[in-house]
Amino acid sequence: MSFLEELNRRRTFGIISHPDAGKTTLTEKLLLFGGAINEAGAVKNNKIKKGATSDFMEIERQRGISVATSVLAFNYKGIKINILDTPGHKDFAEDTFRTLTAVDSVIVVIDVAKGVEEQTEKLIKVCRMRKIPIIVFINKLDREGKDAFDLLDEIEQKLGLKVCPLSFPIGMGYDFKGIYNIWEKKLNLFDGAVKQTISKGIEFNHLENPELDKIIGKKAATELREETELIYEVYPKFNKNDYLNGELQPVFFGSALNNFGVKELLDCFINIAPCPQPKMSDTRLVQATENKLTGFVFKIHANMDPKHRDRLAFIKIVSGIFKRNTNYLHVRLNKKMKFSSPNAFFAEKKEIVDTSFPGDIVGLHDTGNFKIGDTLTEGELLNFKGIPSFSPEYFRYINNADPLKSKQLAKGIDQLMDEGVAQLFLLNLNGRKVIGTVGALQFEVIQYRLEHEYGAKCTYENLNMHKVCWVAPQDPKNEEYATFLRVKQRYLAKDKEGQLVFLADSAFTIQMTQSKYPSVVLHFTSEF
Ligand code: G4P
């Protein structure tokens, strides 16, 4: 297959949702279609146990929260699909935001009973800012939920999307009869008794066909006719370009648990979802079709396999072909590196691969060379943009609880920060270490991982801070800047890159500081 054929058959996307909407279940069902996991096991257990496939970490199995973002690849109808799974829990939102820099499109899962939830709103905001194409999957139709039209309204209003239903439910919950697939003009009937079977659609080009009354009953047939008529009147007609430009969002209904509506989603997805897209760097726009390799690290995961203490940097290939045992430039370190065992991910298996193409995710064994955001090229000096750190919202001093293990603690903290689990700040005044996170849960994760992966123990001390602001560097001779540094020295620290930050204890403090020192520019993300 030629380079362009390989590129065009790739679809790299993320599934996002509020926790419990059914992201893991949908991922697993998609993997079933791709033959990447064994259907027999899934049927026997009714559903695959949480943690069996898309979640690697022990801690997650304990908590039942998708903590780590995992990568899964499979082939379906000749298309190579790369799914980047994302943690739904808000405390791991930064991990999800970073993953969104590596996807070309997303599928958002919404629970029909709960509607649009808080976490979905935040994530969709980021997708809209980046104009990422979005498909909506409304899940759990086998349960009672909100009226389909009300839900479509809610999605438009709360998420700011312009929806275009490509399937529509017939009934819901106890009365759920199936789905009319507007995209393929087919009727798919739900058989609650034979869960997990993939129903074959019945062609139904014209819903006026009286056969419909016989199949689903007169009442349901009349309702469906009225509803589809309304859909054609009220919602825009599907247009692939609008979808690809992030201006129109197709909607599907179904039940991931019952494997209903998932195939329709997937069949449409491979047809319309974008292949690998160009990406902006600090010097130019890099096209996926370029022959020379470029790629960037969007995730680092240490100790994925507890049996082998390994650390993997996940690289998204932006252009060119990634080849095993070939020298590439690590731009930040200005260092040539080659990789003898790059990994690709197939469900729960990792495999060494000789070549990877744009859109693919490669896992590189790392001994501490990589940080999130690092770029690999064939020699060109460019850095991909768009993986900034956001200000954490929770802050604590971290102290060593076992003096004999201070080296292990330092190493553990260092590696966890490179993975982007949290951010570390060193106070200018006394060198104390402050950990900042976006959620309180992360402190527990850090403590747990330091102990289980590095044999180190830590304690925390509360620190009442509101946010950190990155201070734009200036000539220290500038009088106002010098005064700011002197007056605020107790609140100044360095982040892991050595950038100066200001720890503010309230929104008011930030406001006051800005008005008192107008020439000192404060930023709310690390990339400015
Ligand atoms: P998440 O990754 O988005 O957090 O959600 P997950 O897939 O883990 O699903 C959350 C819960 O919703 C699970 O139940 C799952 O079985 C259920 N679920 C997913 N899809 C459907 C669906 O289409 N219909 C119905 N009725 N339920 C669905 P749980 O009880 O939390 O987990 P488990 O005990 O079954 O593992």
Coordinates of C-alpha atoms and ligand atoms in Angstrom, one line a residue:
M1 CA 0.0 0.0 0.0
S2 CA 1.3 3.5 -0.8
F3 CA 2.1 6.1 1.8
L4 CA -1.0 8.1 0.7
E5 CA -3.3 5.0 0.8
E6 CA -2.0 4.3 4.3
L7 CA -2.6 7.8 5.4
N8 CA -6.1 8.0 3.9
R9 CA -7.3 4.8 5.6
R10 CA -6.4 6.1 9.1
R11 CA -8.9 7.6 11.6
T12 CA -7.6 8.8 14.9
F13 CA -10.2 9.9 17.4
G14 CA -11.1 10.2 21.0
I15 CA -14.3 9.2 22.9
I16 CA -15.2 11.8 25.5
S17 CA -18.0 11.9 28.0
H18 CA -19.0 12.6 31.6
P19 CA -18.1 9.5 33.8
D20 CA -20.6 6.7 33.5
A21 CA -22.2 7.8 30.3
G22 CA -20.9 4.6 28.7
K23 CA -17.6 5.6 27.1
T24 CA -15.8 2.4 28.2
T25 CA -18.7 0.2 27.1
L26 CA -18.8 1.9 23.7
T27 CA -15.1 1.5 23.2
E28 CA -15.3 -2.1 24.0
K29 CA -18.2 -2.6 21.5
L30 CA -16.2 -0.8 18.8
L31 CA -13.3 -3.2 19.5
L32 CA -15.6 -6.1 19.2
F33 CA -16.6 -5.0 15.7
G34 CA -12.9 -4.7 14.8
G35 CA -12.3 -8.2 16.1
A36 CA -9.7 -6.7 18.4
I37 CA -11.2 -8.5 21.4
N38 CA -13.0 -11.7 21.7
E39 CA -16.7 -11.6 21.4
A40 CA -17.3 -14.9 23.1
G41 CA -15.9 -13.5 26.4
A42 CA -18.0 -10.4 26.1
V43 CA -21.2 -12.4 25.6
K44 CA -20.5 -14.7 28.4
N45 CA -19.9 -12.0 30.9
N46 CA -22.6 -9.9 29.3
K47 CA -20.1 -7.1 29.3
I48 CA -16.4 -7.0 29.6
K49 CA -15.2 -6.3 33.0
K50 CA -14.1 -2.8 33.6
G51 CA -10.3 -2.5 33.5
A52 CA -9.9 -5.6 31.3
T53 CA -9.1 -3.7 28.1
S54 CA -8.9 0.0 28.0
D55 CA -7.7 0.8 31.5
F56 CA -4.2 -0.2 32.4
M57 CA -3.7 1.1 35.9
E58 CA -4.1 -0.8 39.1
I59 CA -5.5 2.3 40.8
E60 CA -8.2 2.5 38.3
R61 CA -9.3 -1.0 39.0
Q62 CA -9.6 0.0 42.6
R63 CA -11.5 3.1 42.0
G64 CA -13.5 2.4 38.9
I65 CA -12.5 5.7 37.4
S66 CA -10.8 5.9 34.0
V67 CA -7.6 7.4 35.2
A68 CA -5.2 6.8 32.3
T69 CA -5.7 7.6 28.7
S70 CA -5.1 4.5 26.7
V71 CA -4.6 3.9 23.1
L72 CA -6.4 1.2 21.1
A73 CA -6.1 0.4 17.5
F74 CA -8.1 -1.9 15.2
N75 CA -9.0 -2.5 11.6
Y76 CA -12.6 -2.3 10.3
K77 CA -13.6 -2.6 6.7
G78 CA -10.0 -1.7 5.6
I79 CA -9.9 1.4 7.8
K80 CA -7.3 1.6 10.5
I81 CA -9.0 3.1 13.6
N82 CA -7.0 4.5 16.5
I83 CA -9.0 5.3 19.6
L84 CA -7.5 7.4 22.2
D85 CA -9.5 6.8 25.4
T86 CA -9.8 9.6 27.8
P87 CA -10.5 9.8 31.5
G88 CA -13.9 11.2 32.1
H89 CA -13.3 12.2 35.7
K90 CA -12.9 15.9 36.1
D91 CA -9.7 15.5 38.2
F92 CA -8.0 14.2 35.2
A93 CA -9.3 16.8 32.8
E94 CA -5.8 17.9 31.8
D95 CA -4.9 14.5 30.6
T96 CA -8.0 14.6 28.4
F97 CA -7.2 18.1 27.1
R98 CA -3.8 16.9 26.1
T99 CA -5.2 13.9 24.3
L100 CA -7.5 16.2 22.3
T101 CA -4.3 17.7 20.8
A102 CA -3.6 14.3 19.2
V103 CA -7.1 13.4 17.8
D104 CA -8.5 14.3 14.4
S105 CA -12.1 14.0 15.6
V106 CA -14.2 13.0 18.6
I107 CA -17.2 11.0 19.5
V108 CA -19.1 12.4 22.5
V109 CA -21.2 10.0 24.5
I110 CA -24.3 11.4 26.3
D111 CA -26.5 9.5 28.7
V112 CA -30.1 9.8 27.5
A113 CA -31.4 10.1 31.1
K114 CA -28.8 12.6 32.3
G115 CA -28.4 14.7 29.2
V116 CA -25.6 17.1 29.0
E117 CA -23.4 17.0 32.0
E118 CA -20.7 19.3 33.4
Q119 CA -17.6 17.5 32.1
T120 CA -19.0 17.1 28.6
E121 CA -19.6 20.9 28.5
K122 CA -15.9 21.6 29.3
L123 CA -14.5 19.1 26.9
I124 CA -16.7 20.2 24.0
K125 CA -15.7 23.8 24.6
V126 CA -12.1 22.7 23.9
C127 CA -13.2 20.8 20.8
R128 CA -15.1 23.7 19.5
M129 CA -12.2 26.1 20.1
R130 CA -10.0 23.7 18.0
K131 CA -12.8 23.1 15.5
I132 CA -12.5 19.3 16.0
P133 CA -15.2 17.4 14.1
I134 CA -17.7 15.9 16.6
I135 CA -20.2 13.0 16.3
V136 CA -22.7 12.7 19.2
F137 CA -23.8 9.3 20.4
I138 CA -26.8 9.3 22.7
N139 CA -26.6 6.2 24.9
K140 CA -28.7 4.0 27.1
L141 CA -31.9 4.2 25.0
D142 CA -32.9 0.9 26.6
R143 CA -33.6 3.0 29.7
E144 CA -36.2 5.7 30.3
G145 CA -34.7 9.1 29.5
K146 CA -35.4 12.5 28.2
D147 CA -37.4 13.1 25.1
A148 CA -35.2 12.9 22.0
F149 CA -36.1 16.4 20.7
D150 CA -35.6 18.0 24.2
L151 CA -32.3 16.4 24.3
L152 CA -31.3 17.7 20.9
D153 CA -32.3 21.2 22.1
E154 CA -30.3 20.8 25.2
I155 CA -27.2 19.7 23.2
E156 CA -27.5 22.7 21.0
Q157 CA -28.0 25.1 23.9
K158 CA -25.5 23.8 26.4
L159 CA -22.8 22.6 24.1
G160 CA -23.3 25.2 21.4
L161 CA -23.5 22.5 18.7
K162 CA -25.5 22.5 15.5
V163 CA -27.0 19.0 15.5
C164 CA -28.1 16.9 12.6
P165 CA -29.7 13.6 13.7
L166 CA -28.6 10.8 11.4
S167 CA -30.6 8.2 13.3
F168 CA -33.8 8.5 15.5
P169 CA -35.1 6.3 18.2
I170 CA -38.5 4.5 18.1
G171 CA -39.7 4.6 21.7
M172 CA -37.5 4.5 24.7
G173 CA -36.8 2.4 27.8
Y174 CA -39.4 -0.3 28.1
D175 CA -41.0 0.8 24.8
F176 CA -37.7 1.1 22.9
K177 CA -38.4 -0.6 19.6
G178 CA -35.4 0.4 17.6
I179 CA -33.9 3.0 15.5
Y180 CA -34.5 4.5 12.1
N181 CA -31.2 5.0 10.5
I182 CA -31.7 8.3 8.5
W183 CA -28.1 8.1 7.2
E184 CA -28.7 4.7 5.5
K185 CA -32.5 4.8 5.4
K186 CA -32.8 1.6 7.3
L187 CA -34.9 0.3 10.2
N188 CA -33.0 -1.4 12.9
L189 CA -35.1 -3.2 15.4
F190 CA -34.1 -3.9 19.0
D191 CA -34.6 -7.3 20.5
G192 CA -34.1 -6.9 24.2
A193 CA -34.1 -10.6 24.7
V194 CA -31.3 -11.4 22.4
K195 CA -28.8 -8.8 23.7
Q196 CA -25.5 -8.5 21.9
T197 CA -26.8 -9.6 18.5
I198 CA -26.2 -7.2 15.7
S199 CA -29.5 -6.7 14.0
K200 CA -29.6 -6.5 10.3
G201 CA -31.3 -3.3 9.1
I202 CA -34.4 -3.5 7.0
E203 CA -34.2 -1.1 4.0
F204 CA -36.9 1.5 4.3
N205 CA -36.5 4.2 1.8
H206 CA -40.0 5.6 2.3
L207 CA -41.5 5.6 5.8
E208 CA -44.9 5.9 4.1
N209 CA -44.6 2.3 3.2
P210 CA -47.5 0.5 5.1
E211 CA -45.1 -2.3 6.0
L212 CA -43.8 -0.1 8.7
D213 CA -47.2 -0.2 10.6
K214 CA -47.1 -4.0 10.5
I215 CA -43.5 -4.2 11.8
I216 CA -43.6 -1.6 14.6
G217 CA -47.3 -1.1 15.1
K218 CA -49.5 1.7 13.9
K219 CA -48.9 4.1 16.8
A220 CA -45.2 3.9 16.7
A221 CA -45.2 4.1 12.9
T222 CA -47.3 7.3 12.9
E223 CA -45.0 8.8 15.5
L224 CA -41.9 8.0 13.6
R225 CA -43.3 9.5 10.4
E226 CA -44.2 12.7 12.2
E227 CA -40.8 12.9 14.0
T228 CA -38.7 12.3 10.9
E229 CA -40.7 14.9 9.1
L230 CA -40.0 17.3 11.8
I231 CA -36.3 16.4 11.7
Y232 CA -36.2 17.1 7.9
E233 CA -37.9 20.4 8.5
V234 CA -36.1 21.7 11.6
Y235 CA -32.5 20.4 11.3
P236 CA -30.0 21.1 8.6
K237 CA -29.3 18.4 6.0
F238 CA -26.1 16.6 6.6
N239 CA -23.1 18.1 4.9
K240 CA -19.8 16.4 5.2
N241 CA -17.8 19.6 4.8
D242 CA -19.7 21.4 7.6
Y243 CA -19.1 18.4 9.9
L244 CA -15.3 18.4 9.0
N245 CA -15.1 22.1 9.7
G246 CA -16.7 21.6 13.1
E247 CA -19.8 23.5 12.1
L248 CA -22.3 20.6 12.1
Q249 CA -22.5 17.6 14.4
P250 CA -24.3 14.4 13.4
V251 CA -26.2 12.6 16.2
F252 CA -26.8 8.9 16.6
F253 CA -28.9 7.1 19.2
G254 CA -28.3 3.6 20.7
S255 CA -27.4 1.5 23.5
A256 CA -23.7 0.6 23.8
L257 CA -24.4 -2.1 26.4
N258 CA -26.8 -3.9 24.1
N259 CA -24.6 -3.3 21.1
F260 CA -27.5 -1.4 19.5
G261 CA -26.8 1.5 17.2
V262 CA -23.1 1.1 17.5
K263 CA -22.5 -0.5 14.1
E264 CA -24.5 2.3 12.4
L265 CA -22.3 4.8 14.3
L266 CA -19.1 3.1 13.2
D267 CA -20.2 2.6 9.6
C268 CA -21.0 6.3 9.3
F269 CA -17.8 7.3 11.2
I270 CA -15.4 5.5 8.8
N271 CA -17.2 7.2 5.9
I272 CA -17.2 10.8 7.2
A273 CA -14.5 11.1 9.9
P274 CA -11.3 12.9 8.8
C275 CA -8.0 11.2 8.0
P276 CA -4.9 12.6 9.7
Q277 CA -5.0 16.4 9.6
P278 CA -2.2 19.1 9.3
K279 CA -0.8 20.5 12.5
M280 CA 0.6 23.9 13.4
S281 CA 4.1 24.2 14.6
D282 CA 6.1 27.2 15.9
T283 CA 7.5 27.7 12.4
R284 CA 4.9 26.5 9.9
L285 CA 1.9 24.3 9.2
V286 CA 2.9 20.7 8.8
Q287 CA 0.9 18.6 6.3
A288 CA 0.2 15.0 7.0
T289 CA 1.1 14.2 3.4
E290 CA 4.7 15.4 3.8
N291 CA 7.3 12.6 3.4
K292 CA 9.5 13.5 6.3
L293 CA 8.6 12.3 9.7
T294 CA 7.3 14.7 12.4
G295 CA 5.5 13.8 15.6
F296 CA 5.0 14.9 19.1
V297 CA 4.6 13.4 22.6
F298 CA 1.1 13.9 24.0
K299 CA 1.3 11.5 26.9
I300 CA 3.9 9.7 29.0
H301 CA 3.0 6.7 31.0
A302 CA 5.4 5.2 33.5
N303 CA 5.2 1.6 34.7
M304 CA 2.3 0.6 32.6
D305 CA 3.1 -3.0 33.2
P306 CA 3.8 -3.6 36.9
K307 CA 5.9 -6.6 36.0
H308 CA 8.4 -4.5 34.0
R309 CA 9.2 -1.1 35.2
D310 CA 8.9 0.7 31.9
R311 CA 8.0 4.1 30.8
L312 CA 6.4 4.9 27.5
A313 CA 6.2 8.1 25.6
F314 CA 3.2 8.2 23.3
I315 CA 3.9 9.9 20.0
K316 CA 1.3 11.0 17.5
I317 CA 2.7 10.8 14.0
V318 CA 1.9 14.0 12.2
S319 CA 3.7 13.5 8.9
G320 CA 6.0 11.0 7.2
I321 CA 6.7 7.4 8.1
F322 CA 8.1 6.5 11.5
K323 CA 10.6 3.7 11.0
R324 CA 12.2 1.4 13.6
N325 CA 15.9 1.8 14.2
T326 CA 16.1 5.1 12.3
N327 CA 17.7 8.3 13.7
Y328 CA 15.3 11.1 14.5
L329 CA 16.0 14.5 16.1
H330 CA 14.6 15.1 19.5
V331 CA 14.3 18.9 18.9
R332 CA 14.2 20.1 22.5
L333 CA 17.4 18.2 23.5
N334 CA 18.9 18.7 20.0
K335 CA 19.8 15.0 20.2
K336 CA 19.6 12.2 17.6
M337 CA 17.8 9.2 18.9
K338 CA 16.7 5.9 17.4
F339 CA 14.2 3.4 18.7
S340 CA 14.7 -0.3 18.5
S341 CA 11.3 -1.4 19.8
P342 CA 8.5 1.1 19.0
N343 CA 5.1 -0.2 20.2
A344 CA 1.7 -0.1 18.6
F345 CA -1.3 -0.8 20.7
F346 CA -4.0 -3.3 19.8
A347 CA -6.6 -3.6 22.6
E348 CA -4.7 -4.9 25.6
K349 CA -1.7 -6.0 23.5
K350 CA 1.4 -4.0 22.6
E351 CA 3.3 -5.0 19.5
I352 CA 6.6 -3.9 18.1
V353 CA 6.1 -2.3 14.7
D354 CA 8.6 -1.5 11.9
T355 CA 6.6 1.4 10.4
S356 CA 3.9 3.7 11.5
F357 CA 2.0 6.3 9.5
P358 CA 0.4 9.7 10.2
G359 CA -2.4 9.3 12.6
D360 CA -0.8 6.4 14.3
I361 CA 0.3 6.5 17.9
V362 CA 3.6 4.9 18.7
G363 CA 4.8 4.1 22.2
L364 CA 8.5 4.7 22.7
H365 CA 10.4 3.2 25.6
D366 CA 11.9 6.1 27.4
T367 CA 14.6 6.5 30.0
G368 CA 13.7 10.0 30.9
N369 CA 14.4 11.9 27.7
F370 CA 10.8 12.8 26.9
K371 CA 8.4 15.4 28.3
I372 CA 4.9 16.1 27.1
G373 CA 5.0 18.3 24.1
D374 CA 8.4 17.2 22.8
T375 CA 8.7 17.0 19.0
L376 CA 10.6 14.5 16.8
T377 CA 11.7 15.3 13.3
E378 CA 14.2 14.2 10.7
G379 CA 16.3 17.2 11.4
E380 CA 14.0 20.2 11.0
L381 CA 13.9 22.6 14.0
L382 CA 10.2 22.9 14.7
N383 CA 8.0 22.4 17.8
F384 CA 4.4 21.5 17.7
K385 CA 2.2 24.0 19.5
G386 CA -0.8 23.6 21.6
I387 CA 0.0 21.5 24.7
P388 CA 0.1 24.2 27.4
S389 CA -0.2 23.6 31.1
F390 CA -3.2 25.2 32.7
S391 CA -3.1 26.6 36.2
P392 CA -3.8 24.0 38.8
E393 CA -6.6 24.6 41.3
Y394 CA -5.4 22.7 44.3
F395 CA -2.0 23.2 45.9
R396 CA -0.1 21.3 48.6
Y397 CA 3.4 21.2 50.0
I398 CA 4.8 17.8 49.5
N399 CA 7.1 16.4 52.2
N400 CA 9.3 13.3 52.4
A401 CA 7.9 10.8 55.0
D402 CA 10.8 8.4 54.8
P403 CA 14.2 10.0 55.0
L404 CA 15.9 6.8 53.7
K405 CA 14.0 7.1 50.5
S406 CA 14.6 10.7 49.5
K407 CA 16.2 9.7 46.2
Q408 CA 13.2 7.5 45.3
L409 CA 10.8 10.3 46.2
A410 CA 12.7 12.8 44.0
K411 CA 12.8 10.4 41.1
G412 CA 9.1 9.5 41.5
I413 CA 8.0 13.2 41.7
D414 CA 10.1 14.0 38.7
Q415 CA 8.7 11.2 36.5
L416 CA 5.1 11.8 37.6
M417 CA 5.5 15.5 36.6
D418 CA 7.0 14.6 33.2
E419 CA 3.9 12.4 32.7
G420 CA 1.8 15.5 33.4
V421 CA 0.0 14.0 36.4
A422 CA 0.4 17.3 38.3
Q423 CA 2.7 20.3 38.3
L424 CA 5.6 20.9 40.5
F425 CA 6.6 24.4 41.7
L426 CA 9.7 25.3 43.7
L427 CA 9.3 28.3 45.9
N428 CA 12.0 30.9 45.3
L429 CA 12.2 31.8 48.9
N430 CA 13.0 28.5 50.5
G431 CA 13.0 25.9 47.7
R432 CA 10.0 24.0 49.1
K433 CA 8.2 21.8 46.7
V434 CA 4.6 22.6 45.9
I435 CA 2.4 20.2 44.0
G436 CA -0.5 21.7 42.0
T437 CA -3.3 19.6 40.5
V438 CA -6.6 20.2 38.8
G439 CA -8.5 17.8 41.2
A440 CA -8.1 16.7 44.8
L441 CA -8.1 13.1 43.8
Q442 CA -4.7 13.5 42.1
F443 CA -3.0 13.9 45.4
E444 CA -4.1 10.4 46.4
V445 CA -3.0 9.1 43.0
I446 CA 0.4 10.6 43.5
Q447 CA 0.8 9.3 47.0
Y448 CA -0.3 5.8 45.9
R449 CA 1.9 5.7 42.9
L450 CA 4.9 7.1 44.7
E451 CA 4.6 4.3 47.2
H452 CA 3.7 1.4 44.8
E453 CA 6.0 2.3 41.9
Y454 CA 8.9 4.1 43.6
G455 CA 8.8 2.8 47.2
A456 CA 8.7 6.3 48.5
K457 CA 6.4 7.8 51.0
C458 CA 5.1 11.4 51.2
T459 CA 2.9 13.6 53.3
Y460 CA 1.1 16.8 52.3
E461 CA 0.6 20.1 53.9
N462 CA -2.3 22.3 52.8
L463 CA -1.5 25.5 51.0
N464 CA -4.3 27.9 50.4
M465 CA -3.8 29.1 46.9
H466 CA -6.2 30.0 44.2
K467 CA -4.1 29.9 41.0
V468 CA -0.7 30.2 39.5
C469 CA 0.0 32.8 36.9
W470 CA 3.0 32.5 34.5
V471 CA 5.0 35.8 34.6
A472 CA 6.2 37.0 31.2
P473 CA 10.0 37.5 31.5
Q474 CA 11.2 41.1 31.5
D475 CA 14.4 43.1 32.0
P476 CA 15.0 42.8 35.8
K477 CA 16.2 46.4 35.6
N478 CA 12.7 47.6 34.8
E479 CA 11.7 49.4 38.0
E480 CA 8.1 48.1 38.2
Y481 CA 9.1 44.6 37.5
A482 CA 11.9 44.7 40.1
T483 CA 9.4 46.1 42.7
F484 CA 7.0 43.3 41.8
L485 CA 9.7 40.7 42.3
R486 CA 10.7 42.2 45.7
V487 CA 7.2 42.7 47.1
K488 CA 5.8 39.4 46.0
Q489 CA 8.9 37.3 46.6
R490 CA 7.1 35.0 49.1
Y491 CA 4.7 34.1 46.4
L492 CA 7.1 33.5 43.5
A493 CA 8.2 30.1 42.4
K494 CA 9.6 28.3 39.3
D495 CA 7.7 25.7 37.4
K496 CA 9.5 22.6 36.1
E497 CA 10.8 24.4 33.0
G498 CA 12.3 27.1 35.2
Q499 CA 9.6 29.6 34.2
L500 CA 8.7 32.2 36.8
V501 CA 5.2 31.8 38.3
F502 CA 3.2 33.9 40.8
L503 CA 1.1 32.0 43.3
A504 CA -2.1 34.0 44.0
D505 CA -4.3 33.2 47.0
S506 CA -7.4 34.7 45.4
A507 CA -8.9 36.1 42.2
F508 CA -8.8 39.5 44.0
T509 CA -5.1 39.3 44.5
I510 CA -4.6 38.7 40.8
Q511 CA -6.8 41.7 40.0
M512 CA -4.9 43.9 42.5
T513 CA -1.5 42.8 41.2
Q514 CA -2.5 43.5 37.7
S515 CA -3.7 47.0 38.5
K516 CA -0.7 47.8 40.7
Y517 CA 1.9 46.4 38.3
P518 CA 0.4 46.9 34.8
S519 CA 3.6 46.3 33.0
V520 CA 4.0 42.8 34.6
V521 CA 2.2 40.5 32.3
L522 CA 0.5 37.5 33.9
H523 CA -0.6 34.5 31.9
F524 CA -3.0 31.7 32.8
T525 CA -1.4 29.0 30.8
S526 CA 2.3 28.1 30.4
E527 CA 2.4 28.6 26.6
F528 CA 2.2 32.3 25.7
Ligands
G4P1 P1 -17.8 5.5 31.4 O1 -16.6 4.7 30.7 O2 -18.3 6.6 30.5 O3 -17.5 5.9 32.8 O4 -19.0 4.4 31.4 P2 -19.1 2.9 31.4 O5 -18.9 2.4 30.0 O6 -18.2 2.3 32.4 O7 -20.6 2.7 31.7 C1 -21.2 3.1 33.0 C2 -22.3 2.3 33.4 O8 -23.4 2.4 32.4 C3 -22.0 0.8 33.4 O9 -22.8 0.2 34.4 C4 -22.5 0.3 32.1 O10 -22.8 -1.1 32.1 C5 -23.7 1.1 31.9 N1 -24.1 1.2 30.5 C6 -23.3 1.6 29.4 N2 -24.0 1.6 28.3 C7 -25.3 1.3 28.6 C8 -26.5 1.1 27.9 O11 -26.6 1.3 26.7 N3 -27.6 0.8 28.6 C9 -27.6 0.7 29.9 N4 -28.7 0.4 30.5 N5 -26.5 0.8 30.7 C10 -25.3 1.1 30.0 P3 -22.2 0.0 35.9 O12 -23.3 -0.7 36.7 O13 -21.7 1.3 36.4 O14 -21.0 -0.9 35.7 P4 -20.9 -2.5 35.7 O15 -21.2 -2.8 37.1 O16 -22.0 -3.0 34.8 O17 -19.6 -2.8 35.3

